[in-house]
GROMACS .gro file of C-alpha atoms in nm:
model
  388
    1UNK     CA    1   2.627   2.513  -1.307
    2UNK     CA    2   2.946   2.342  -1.222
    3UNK     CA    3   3.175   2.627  -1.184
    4UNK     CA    4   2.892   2.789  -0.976
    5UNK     CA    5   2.888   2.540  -0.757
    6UNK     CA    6   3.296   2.517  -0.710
    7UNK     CA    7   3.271   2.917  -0.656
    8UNK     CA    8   3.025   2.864  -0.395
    9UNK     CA    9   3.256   2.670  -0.265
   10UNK     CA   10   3.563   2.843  -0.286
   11UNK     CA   11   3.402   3.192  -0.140
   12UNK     CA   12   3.257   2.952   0.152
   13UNK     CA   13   3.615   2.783   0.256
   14UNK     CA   14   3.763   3.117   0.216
   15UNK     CA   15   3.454   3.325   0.358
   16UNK     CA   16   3.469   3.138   0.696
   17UNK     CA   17   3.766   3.270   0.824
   18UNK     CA   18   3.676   3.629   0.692
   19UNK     CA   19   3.306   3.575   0.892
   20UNK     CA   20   3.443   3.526   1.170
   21UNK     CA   21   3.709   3.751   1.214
   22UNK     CA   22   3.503   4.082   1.067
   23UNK     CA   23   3.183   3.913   1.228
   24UNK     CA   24   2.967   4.023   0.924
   25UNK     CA   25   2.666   3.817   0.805
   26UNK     CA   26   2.810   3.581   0.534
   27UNK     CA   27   2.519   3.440   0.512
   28UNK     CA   28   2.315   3.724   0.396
   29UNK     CA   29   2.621   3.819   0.104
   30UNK     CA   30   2.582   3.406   0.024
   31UNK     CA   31   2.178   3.379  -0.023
   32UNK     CA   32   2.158   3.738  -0.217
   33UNK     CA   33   2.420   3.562  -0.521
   34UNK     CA   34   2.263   3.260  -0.457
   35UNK     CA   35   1.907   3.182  -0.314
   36UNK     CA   36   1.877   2.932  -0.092
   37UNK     CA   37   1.609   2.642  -0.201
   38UNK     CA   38   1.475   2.472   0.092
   39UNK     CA   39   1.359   2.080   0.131
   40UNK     CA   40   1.024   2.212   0.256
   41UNK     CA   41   1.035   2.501  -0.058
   42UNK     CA   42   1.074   2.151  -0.308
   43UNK     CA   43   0.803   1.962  -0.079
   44UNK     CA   44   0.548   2.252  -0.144
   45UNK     CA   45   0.647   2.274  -0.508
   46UNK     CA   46   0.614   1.902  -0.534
   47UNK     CA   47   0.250   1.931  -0.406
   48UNK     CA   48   0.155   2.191  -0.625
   49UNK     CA   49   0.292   2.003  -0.955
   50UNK     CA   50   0.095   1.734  -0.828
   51UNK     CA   51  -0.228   1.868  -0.789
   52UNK     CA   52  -0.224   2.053  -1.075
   53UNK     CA   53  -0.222   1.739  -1.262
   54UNK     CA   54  -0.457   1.605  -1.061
   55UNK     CA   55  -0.708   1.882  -1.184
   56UNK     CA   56  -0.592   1.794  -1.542
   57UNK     CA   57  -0.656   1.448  -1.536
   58UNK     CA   58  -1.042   1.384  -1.526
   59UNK     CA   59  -1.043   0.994  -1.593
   60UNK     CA   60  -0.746   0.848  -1.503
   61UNK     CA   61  -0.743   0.487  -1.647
   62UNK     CA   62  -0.308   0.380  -1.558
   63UNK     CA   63  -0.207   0.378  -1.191
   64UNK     CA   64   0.102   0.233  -1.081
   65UNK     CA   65   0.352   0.197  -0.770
   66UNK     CA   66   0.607   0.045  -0.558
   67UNK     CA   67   0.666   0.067  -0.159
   68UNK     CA   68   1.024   0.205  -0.051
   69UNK     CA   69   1.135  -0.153   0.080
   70UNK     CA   70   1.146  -0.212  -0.310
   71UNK     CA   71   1.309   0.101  -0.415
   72UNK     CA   72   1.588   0.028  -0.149
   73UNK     CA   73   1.650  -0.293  -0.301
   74UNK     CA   74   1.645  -0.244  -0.610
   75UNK     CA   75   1.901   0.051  -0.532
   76UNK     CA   76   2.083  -0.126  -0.373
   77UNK     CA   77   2.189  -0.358  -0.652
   78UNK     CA   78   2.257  -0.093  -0.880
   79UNK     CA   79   2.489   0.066  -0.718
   80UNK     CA   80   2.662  -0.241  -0.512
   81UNK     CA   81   3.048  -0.235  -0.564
   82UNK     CA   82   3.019   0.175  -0.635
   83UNK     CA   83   3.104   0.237  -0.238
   84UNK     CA   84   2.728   0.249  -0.095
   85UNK     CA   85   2.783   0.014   0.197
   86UNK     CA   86   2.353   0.073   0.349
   87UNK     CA   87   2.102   0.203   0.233
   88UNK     CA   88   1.756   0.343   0.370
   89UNK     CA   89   1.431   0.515   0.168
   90UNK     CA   90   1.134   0.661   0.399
   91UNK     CA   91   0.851   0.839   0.278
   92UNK     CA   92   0.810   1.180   0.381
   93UNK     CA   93   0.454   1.376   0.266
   94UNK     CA   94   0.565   1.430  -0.102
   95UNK     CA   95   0.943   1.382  -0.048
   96UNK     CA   96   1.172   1.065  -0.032
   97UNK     CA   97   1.417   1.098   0.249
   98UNK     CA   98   1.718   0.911   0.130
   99UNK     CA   99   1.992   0.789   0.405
  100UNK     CA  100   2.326   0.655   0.251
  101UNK     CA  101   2.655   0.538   0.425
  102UNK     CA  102   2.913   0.481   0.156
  103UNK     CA  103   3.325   0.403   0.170
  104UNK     CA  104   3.487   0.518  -0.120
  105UNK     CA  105   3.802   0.450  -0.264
  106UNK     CA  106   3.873   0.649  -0.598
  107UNK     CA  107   4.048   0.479  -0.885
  108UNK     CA  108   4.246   0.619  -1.176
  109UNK     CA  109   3.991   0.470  -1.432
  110UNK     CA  110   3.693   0.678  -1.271
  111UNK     CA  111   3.864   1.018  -1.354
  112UNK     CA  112   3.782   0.964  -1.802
  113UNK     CA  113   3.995   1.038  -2.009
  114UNK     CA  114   4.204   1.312  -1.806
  115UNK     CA  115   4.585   1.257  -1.815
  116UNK     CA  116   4.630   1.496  -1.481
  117UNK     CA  117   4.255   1.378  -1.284
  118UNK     CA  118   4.405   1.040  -1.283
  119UNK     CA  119   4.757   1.120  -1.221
  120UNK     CA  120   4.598   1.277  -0.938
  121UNK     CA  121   4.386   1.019  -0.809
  122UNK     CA  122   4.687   0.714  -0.862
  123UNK     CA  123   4.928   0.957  -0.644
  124UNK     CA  124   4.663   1.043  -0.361
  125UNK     CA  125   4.441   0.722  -0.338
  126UNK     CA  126   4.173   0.877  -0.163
  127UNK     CA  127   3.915   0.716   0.021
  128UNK     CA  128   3.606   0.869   0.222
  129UNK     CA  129   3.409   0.720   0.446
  130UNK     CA  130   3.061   0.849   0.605
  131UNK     CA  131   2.721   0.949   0.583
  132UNK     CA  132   2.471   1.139   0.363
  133UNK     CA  133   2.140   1.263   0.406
  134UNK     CA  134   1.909   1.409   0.147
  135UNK     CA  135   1.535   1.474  -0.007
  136UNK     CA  136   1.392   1.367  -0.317
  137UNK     CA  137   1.088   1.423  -0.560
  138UNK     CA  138   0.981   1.516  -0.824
  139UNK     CA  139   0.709   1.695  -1.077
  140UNK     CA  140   0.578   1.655  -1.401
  141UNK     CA  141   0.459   1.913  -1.673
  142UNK     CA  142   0.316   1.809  -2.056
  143UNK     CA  143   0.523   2.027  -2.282
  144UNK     CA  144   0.388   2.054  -2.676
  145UNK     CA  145   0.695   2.180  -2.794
  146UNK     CA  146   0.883   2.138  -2.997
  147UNK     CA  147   0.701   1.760  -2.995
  148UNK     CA  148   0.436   1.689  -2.712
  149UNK     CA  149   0.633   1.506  -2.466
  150UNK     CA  150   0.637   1.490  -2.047
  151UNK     CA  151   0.894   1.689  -1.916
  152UNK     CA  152   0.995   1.548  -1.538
  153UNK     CA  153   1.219   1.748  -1.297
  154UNK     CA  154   1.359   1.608  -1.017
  155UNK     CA  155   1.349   1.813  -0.682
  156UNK     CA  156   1.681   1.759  -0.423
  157UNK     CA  157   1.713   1.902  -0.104
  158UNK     CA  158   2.023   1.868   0.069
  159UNK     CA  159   1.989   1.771   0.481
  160UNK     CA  160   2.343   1.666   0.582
  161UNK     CA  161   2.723   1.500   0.524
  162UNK     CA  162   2.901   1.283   0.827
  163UNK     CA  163   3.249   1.243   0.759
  164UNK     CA  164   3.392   0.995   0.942
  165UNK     CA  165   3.731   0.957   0.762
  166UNK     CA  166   3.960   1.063   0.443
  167UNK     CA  167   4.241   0.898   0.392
  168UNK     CA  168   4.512   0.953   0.128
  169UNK     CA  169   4.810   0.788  -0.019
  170UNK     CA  170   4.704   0.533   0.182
  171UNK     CA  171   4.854   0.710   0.531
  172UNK     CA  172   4.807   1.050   0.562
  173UNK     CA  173   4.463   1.115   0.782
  174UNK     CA  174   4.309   1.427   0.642
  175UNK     CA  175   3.941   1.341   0.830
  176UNK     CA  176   3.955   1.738   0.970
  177UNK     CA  177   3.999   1.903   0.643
  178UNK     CA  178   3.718   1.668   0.590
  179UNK     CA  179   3.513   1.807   0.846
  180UNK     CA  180   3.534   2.096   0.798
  181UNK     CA  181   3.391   2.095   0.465
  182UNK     CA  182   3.104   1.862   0.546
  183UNK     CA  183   3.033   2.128   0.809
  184UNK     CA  184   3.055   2.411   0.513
  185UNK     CA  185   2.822   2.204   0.287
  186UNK     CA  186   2.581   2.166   0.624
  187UNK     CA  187   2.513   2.515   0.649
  188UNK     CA  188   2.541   2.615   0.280
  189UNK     CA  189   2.404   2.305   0.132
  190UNK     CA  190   2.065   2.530   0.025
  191UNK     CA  191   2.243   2.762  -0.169
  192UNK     CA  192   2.410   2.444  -0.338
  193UNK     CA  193   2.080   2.319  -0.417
  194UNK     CA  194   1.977   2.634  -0.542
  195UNK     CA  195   2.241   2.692  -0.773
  196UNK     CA  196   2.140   2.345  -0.933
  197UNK     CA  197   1.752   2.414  -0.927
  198UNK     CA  198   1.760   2.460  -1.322
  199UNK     CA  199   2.068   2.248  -1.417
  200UNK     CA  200   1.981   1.990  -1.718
  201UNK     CA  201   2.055   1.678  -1.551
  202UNK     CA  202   1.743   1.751  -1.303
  203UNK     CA  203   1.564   1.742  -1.601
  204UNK     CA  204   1.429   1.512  -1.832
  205UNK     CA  205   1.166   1.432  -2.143
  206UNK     CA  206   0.974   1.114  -2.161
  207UNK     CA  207   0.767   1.073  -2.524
  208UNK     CA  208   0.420   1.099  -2.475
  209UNK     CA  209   0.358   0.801  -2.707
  210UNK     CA  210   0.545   0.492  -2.655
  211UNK     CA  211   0.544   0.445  -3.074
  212UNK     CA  212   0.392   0.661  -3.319
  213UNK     CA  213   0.347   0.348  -3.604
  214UNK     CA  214   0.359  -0.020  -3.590
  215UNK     CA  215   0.361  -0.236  -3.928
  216UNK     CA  216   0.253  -0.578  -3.853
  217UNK     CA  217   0.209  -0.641  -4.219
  218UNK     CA  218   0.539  -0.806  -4.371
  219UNK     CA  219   0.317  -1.031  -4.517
  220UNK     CA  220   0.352  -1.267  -4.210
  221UNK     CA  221   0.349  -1.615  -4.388
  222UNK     CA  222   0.262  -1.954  -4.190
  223UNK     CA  223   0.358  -2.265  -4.309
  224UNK     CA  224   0.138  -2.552  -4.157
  225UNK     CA  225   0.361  -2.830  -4.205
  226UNK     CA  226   0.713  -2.814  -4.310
  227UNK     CA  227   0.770  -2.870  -4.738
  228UNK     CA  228   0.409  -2.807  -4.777
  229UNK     CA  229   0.247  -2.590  -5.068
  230UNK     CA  230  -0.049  -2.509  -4.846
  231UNK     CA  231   0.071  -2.105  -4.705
  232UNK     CA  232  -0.120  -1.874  -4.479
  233UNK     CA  233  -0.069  -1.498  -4.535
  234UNK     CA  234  -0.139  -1.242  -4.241
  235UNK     CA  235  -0.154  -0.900  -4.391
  236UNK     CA  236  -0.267  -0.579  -4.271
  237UNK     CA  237  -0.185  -0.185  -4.276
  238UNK     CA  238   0.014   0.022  -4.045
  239UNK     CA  239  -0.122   0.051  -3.693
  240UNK     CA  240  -0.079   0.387  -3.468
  241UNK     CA  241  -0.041   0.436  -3.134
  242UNK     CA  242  -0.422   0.457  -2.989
  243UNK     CA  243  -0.321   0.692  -2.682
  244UNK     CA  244  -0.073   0.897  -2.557
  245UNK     CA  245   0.012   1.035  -2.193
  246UNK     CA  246  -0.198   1.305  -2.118
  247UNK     CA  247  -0.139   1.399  -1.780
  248UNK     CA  248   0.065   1.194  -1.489
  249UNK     CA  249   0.066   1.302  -1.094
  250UNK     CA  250   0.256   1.104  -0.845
  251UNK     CA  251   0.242   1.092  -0.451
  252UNK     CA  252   0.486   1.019  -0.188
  253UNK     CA  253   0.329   0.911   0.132
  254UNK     CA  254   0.283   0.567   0.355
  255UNK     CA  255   0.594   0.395   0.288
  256UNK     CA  256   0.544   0.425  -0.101
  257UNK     CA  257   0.531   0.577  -0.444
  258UNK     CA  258   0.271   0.589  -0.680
  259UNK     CA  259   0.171   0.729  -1.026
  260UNK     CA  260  -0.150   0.809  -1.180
  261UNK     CA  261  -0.166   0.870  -1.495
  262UNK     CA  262  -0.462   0.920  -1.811
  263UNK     CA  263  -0.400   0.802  -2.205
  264UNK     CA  264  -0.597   1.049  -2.448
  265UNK     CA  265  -0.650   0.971  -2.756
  266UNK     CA  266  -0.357   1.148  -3.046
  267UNK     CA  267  -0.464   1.526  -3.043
  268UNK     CA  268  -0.696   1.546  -2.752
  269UNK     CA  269  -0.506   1.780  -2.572
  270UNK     CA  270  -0.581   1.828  -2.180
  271UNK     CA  271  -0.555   2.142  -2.053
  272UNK     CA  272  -0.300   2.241  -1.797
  273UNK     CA  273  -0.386   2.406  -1.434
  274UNK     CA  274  -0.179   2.578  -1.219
  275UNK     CA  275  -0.206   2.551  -0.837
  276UNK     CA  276  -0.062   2.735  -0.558
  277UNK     CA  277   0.082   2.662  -0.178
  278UNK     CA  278  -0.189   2.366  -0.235
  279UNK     CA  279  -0.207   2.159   0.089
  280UNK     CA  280  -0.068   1.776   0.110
  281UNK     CA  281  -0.427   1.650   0.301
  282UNK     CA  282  -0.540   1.742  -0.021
  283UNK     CA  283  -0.321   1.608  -0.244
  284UNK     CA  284  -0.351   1.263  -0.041
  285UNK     CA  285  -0.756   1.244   0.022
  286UNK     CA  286  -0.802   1.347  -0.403
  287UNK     CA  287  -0.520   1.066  -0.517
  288UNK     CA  288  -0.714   0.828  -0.312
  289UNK     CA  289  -1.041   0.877  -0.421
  290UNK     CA  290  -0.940   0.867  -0.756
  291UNK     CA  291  -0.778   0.514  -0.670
  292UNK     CA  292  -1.104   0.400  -0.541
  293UNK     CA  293  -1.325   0.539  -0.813
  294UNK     CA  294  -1.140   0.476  -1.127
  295UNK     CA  295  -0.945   0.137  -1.004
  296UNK     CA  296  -1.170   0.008  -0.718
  297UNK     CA  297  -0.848  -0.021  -0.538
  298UNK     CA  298  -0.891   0.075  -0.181
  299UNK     CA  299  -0.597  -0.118  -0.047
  300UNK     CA  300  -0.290  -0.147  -0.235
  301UNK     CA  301  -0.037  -0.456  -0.211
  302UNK     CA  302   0.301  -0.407  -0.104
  303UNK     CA  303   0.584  -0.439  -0.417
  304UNK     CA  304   0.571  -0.339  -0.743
  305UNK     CA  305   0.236  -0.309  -0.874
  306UNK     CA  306   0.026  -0.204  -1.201
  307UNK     CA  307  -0.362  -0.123  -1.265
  308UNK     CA  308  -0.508  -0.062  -1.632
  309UNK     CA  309  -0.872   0.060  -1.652
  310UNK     CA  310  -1.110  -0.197  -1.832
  311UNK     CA  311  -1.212   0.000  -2.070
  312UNK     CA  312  -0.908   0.133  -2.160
  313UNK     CA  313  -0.792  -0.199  -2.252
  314UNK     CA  314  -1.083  -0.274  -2.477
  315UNK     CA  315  -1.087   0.022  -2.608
  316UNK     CA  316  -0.699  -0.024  -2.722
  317UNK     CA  317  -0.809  -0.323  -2.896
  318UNK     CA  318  -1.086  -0.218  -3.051
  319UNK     CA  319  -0.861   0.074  -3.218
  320UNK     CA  320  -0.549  -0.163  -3.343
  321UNK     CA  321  -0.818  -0.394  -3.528
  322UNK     CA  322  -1.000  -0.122  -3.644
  323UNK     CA  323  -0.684   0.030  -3.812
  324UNK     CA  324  -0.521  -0.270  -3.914
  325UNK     CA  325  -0.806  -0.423  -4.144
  326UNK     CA  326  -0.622  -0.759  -4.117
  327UNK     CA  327  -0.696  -1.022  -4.366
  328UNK     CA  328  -0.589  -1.365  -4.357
  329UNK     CA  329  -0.528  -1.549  -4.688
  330UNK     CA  330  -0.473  -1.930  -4.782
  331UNK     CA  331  -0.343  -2.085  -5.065
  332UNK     CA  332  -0.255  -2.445  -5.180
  333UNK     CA  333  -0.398  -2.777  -5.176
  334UNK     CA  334  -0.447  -2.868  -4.753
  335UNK     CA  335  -0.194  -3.196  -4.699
  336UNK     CA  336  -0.356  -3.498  -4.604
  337UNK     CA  337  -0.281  -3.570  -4.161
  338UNK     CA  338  -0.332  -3.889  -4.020
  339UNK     CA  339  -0.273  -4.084  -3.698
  340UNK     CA  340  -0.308  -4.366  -3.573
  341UNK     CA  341  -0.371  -4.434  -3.158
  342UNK     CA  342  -0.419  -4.747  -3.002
  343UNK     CA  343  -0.726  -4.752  -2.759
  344UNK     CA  344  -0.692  -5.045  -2.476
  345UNK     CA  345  -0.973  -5.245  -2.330
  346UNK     CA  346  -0.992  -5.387  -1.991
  347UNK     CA  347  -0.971  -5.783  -1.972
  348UNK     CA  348  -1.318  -5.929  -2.002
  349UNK     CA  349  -1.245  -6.230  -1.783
  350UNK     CA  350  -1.159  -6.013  -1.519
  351UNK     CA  351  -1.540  -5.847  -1.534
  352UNK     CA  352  -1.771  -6.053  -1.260
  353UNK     CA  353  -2.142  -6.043  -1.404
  354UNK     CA  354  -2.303  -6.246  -1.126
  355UNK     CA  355  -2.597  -6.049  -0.976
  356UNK     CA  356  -2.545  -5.860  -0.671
  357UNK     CA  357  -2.898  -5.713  -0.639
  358UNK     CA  358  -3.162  -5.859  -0.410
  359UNK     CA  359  -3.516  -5.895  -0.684
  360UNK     CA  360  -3.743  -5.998  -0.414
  361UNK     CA  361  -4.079  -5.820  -0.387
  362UNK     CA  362  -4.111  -5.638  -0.077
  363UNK     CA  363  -4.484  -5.574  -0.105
  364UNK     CA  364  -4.790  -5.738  -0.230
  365UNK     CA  365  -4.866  -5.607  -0.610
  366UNK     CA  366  -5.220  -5.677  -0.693
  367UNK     CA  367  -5.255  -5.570  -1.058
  368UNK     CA  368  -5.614  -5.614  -1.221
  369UNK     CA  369  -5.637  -5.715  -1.607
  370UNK     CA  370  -5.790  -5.412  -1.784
  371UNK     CA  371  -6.083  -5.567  -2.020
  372UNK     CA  372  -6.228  -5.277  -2.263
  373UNK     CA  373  -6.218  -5.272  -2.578
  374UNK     CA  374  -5.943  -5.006  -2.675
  375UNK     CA  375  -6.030  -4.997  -3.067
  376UNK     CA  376  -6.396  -4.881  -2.952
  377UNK     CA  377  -6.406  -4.530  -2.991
  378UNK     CA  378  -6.591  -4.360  -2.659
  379UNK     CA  379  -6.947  -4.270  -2.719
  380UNK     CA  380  -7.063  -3.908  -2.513
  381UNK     CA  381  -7.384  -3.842  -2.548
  382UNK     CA  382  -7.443  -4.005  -2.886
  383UNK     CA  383  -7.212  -3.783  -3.069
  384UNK     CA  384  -6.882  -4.000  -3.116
  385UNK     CA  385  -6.497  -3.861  -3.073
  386UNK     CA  386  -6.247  -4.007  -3.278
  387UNK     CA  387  -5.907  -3.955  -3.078
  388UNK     CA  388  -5.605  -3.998  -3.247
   0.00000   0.00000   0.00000
């Protein structure tokens, strides 16, 4: 990939003259060696990736995401001190547009290990300054093998490179030479792209479980109070992973990024779709009513955020204790605790017991003195009721 791309080069710089003094299309000779991949070519692939695992991914129960103000500051402080001098992220209907001015000065220590790269660099001391434009996404595909994992590949699209200035040894202005490539890479920055479309570093696997086996047994041992005989012993067996990633989608729209995602259980396989020249409305109006249905989340907060389904959390639970079978085990006589607390009491000559209440009757109470005989036991009708 690297030698195609410093070909590409090479026949551009020395094509340009050739174009324009035979006046034959360059262009077409370029594109039929190496096809041009456009930002709205990775926006519609993007989209289709997407919905495809959209259509994978009945019950979602992970969503997460984070609004570009985030991403450009976190960014930001990665790669301070590495020549970015600003940075700015928008969101784009499935693609990142990514704004960058940098100043770069190149050292000898950046060039490895190379005896002549950093001869070179120490004798020229170049430095660039300007501007770079370009597109981001990216799509996601479960792979089985040779181990089920998520394979994510990153989409670039090239839109442009300012040069304001190169400078080397320090005094020698070569900002045209400059220029003129940037101008090169401007129109020919497709076929660039293209020739990197399958390169490994666009590429990468993620596991699709975070840990296939845990051992919490050891035994764990607790010891209640220090130089006591009295032990506690946590045992219990080996715990697998409950889930893994079945399917993930993401979406790039209103100032952010997010990520749904759905955890099967080990060996419940989901199958894969495959969609074609699928329409971003769609992507957008499905993603959200998934958010609303699965998440109740209508209206997401700005930051970094995470949702986990309910059930998926109890469920995980459920699982680990089920497979761990952990038993808790004492033995030893239990030591003796005491303590001792003083409790204070308020000062009884400070308490003031006189009377405060007015007793006075406000009413006349005339009570009459009841006179029957209680022990008597009521007669009805001569048949007598003993009540008790």
């Amino acid at each position: 990939m690297r030698w195609g791309i410093f070909l590409l080069l090479a026949v551009l710089a020395g094509g340009g003259v050739w174009y324009a003094l035979s006046g034959d299309n360059l262009r077409d000779i370029v594109n039929a060696h190496w096809p041009p991949v456009t930002s709205e070519q990775q926006r519609q692939t993007a989209i289709d990736g997407a919905l495809a695992a959209l259509e994978a991914m009945p019950n979602p129960n992970i969503a997460a995401g984070v609004d570009v103000k985030t991403i450009e500051m976190v960014a930001g402080e990665l790669l301070k001190g590495k020549g970015l001098t600003k940075l700015s992220v928008e969101a784009d209907r499935q693609l990142l547009k990514v704004t960058g001015s940098f100043d770069l000065s190149l050292r000898p220590e950046g060039a490895g290990d190379d005896p002549q790269k950093r001869a070179w660099i120490e004798r020229l001391k170049p430095q660039v300054v300007g501007r770079a434009e370009f597109f981001l996404s990216a799509t996601t595909t479960m792979v089985t093998a040779p181990k089920r994992a998520m394979q994510v590949k990153l989409l670039p699209a090239f839109r442009s490179l300012h040069i304001d200035k190169i400078t080397l040894a320090e005094r020698y202005d070569a900002t045209v030479a400059g220029a003129v490539l940037a101008s090169l890479l401007d129109s020919y920055a497709d076929n660039i792209i293209g020739t990197m479309t399958n390169a490994p570093v666009l590429n990468a696997e993620l596991p699709a479980s975070l840990q296939d086996q845990f051992d919490p047994s050891g035994p764990i041992k607790i010891n209640p109070t220090s130089g006591s005989s009295f032990k506690l012993t946590l045992s219990s067996q080996p715990v697998r992973s409950p889930y893994e990633l079945g399917s993930a989608a993401l979406l790039i729209d209103n100032s952010r990024v997010m990520v749904l995602a759905q955890l099967t259980p080990p060996g419940s396989a989901i199958t894969a779709k495959t969609v074609s020249k699928g329409a971003f409305s769609d992507l957008a109006a499905d993603f959200t009513h998934r958010m609303s249905d699965g998440f109740d989340l209508r209206d997401v907060s700005t930051g970094a955020w995470v949702a986990v389904a309910k059930a998926l959390i109890a469920d995980t639970f459920n699982r680990a204790f089920a497979q761990a079978q952990a038993c808790l085990a004492g033995s030893g006589a239990i030591p003796k605790q005491t303590f001792e607390q003083k409790i204070p009491t308020p000062d009884a000559s400070a308490i003031d017991c006189t009377p405060k209440g007015d007793c006075t009757p406000t009413q006349a109470c005339d009570l009459k003195r009841d006179t029957r005989d209680c022990r008597r036991p009521p007669s009805y009708g001569g048949i007598w009721v003993m009540t008790v």
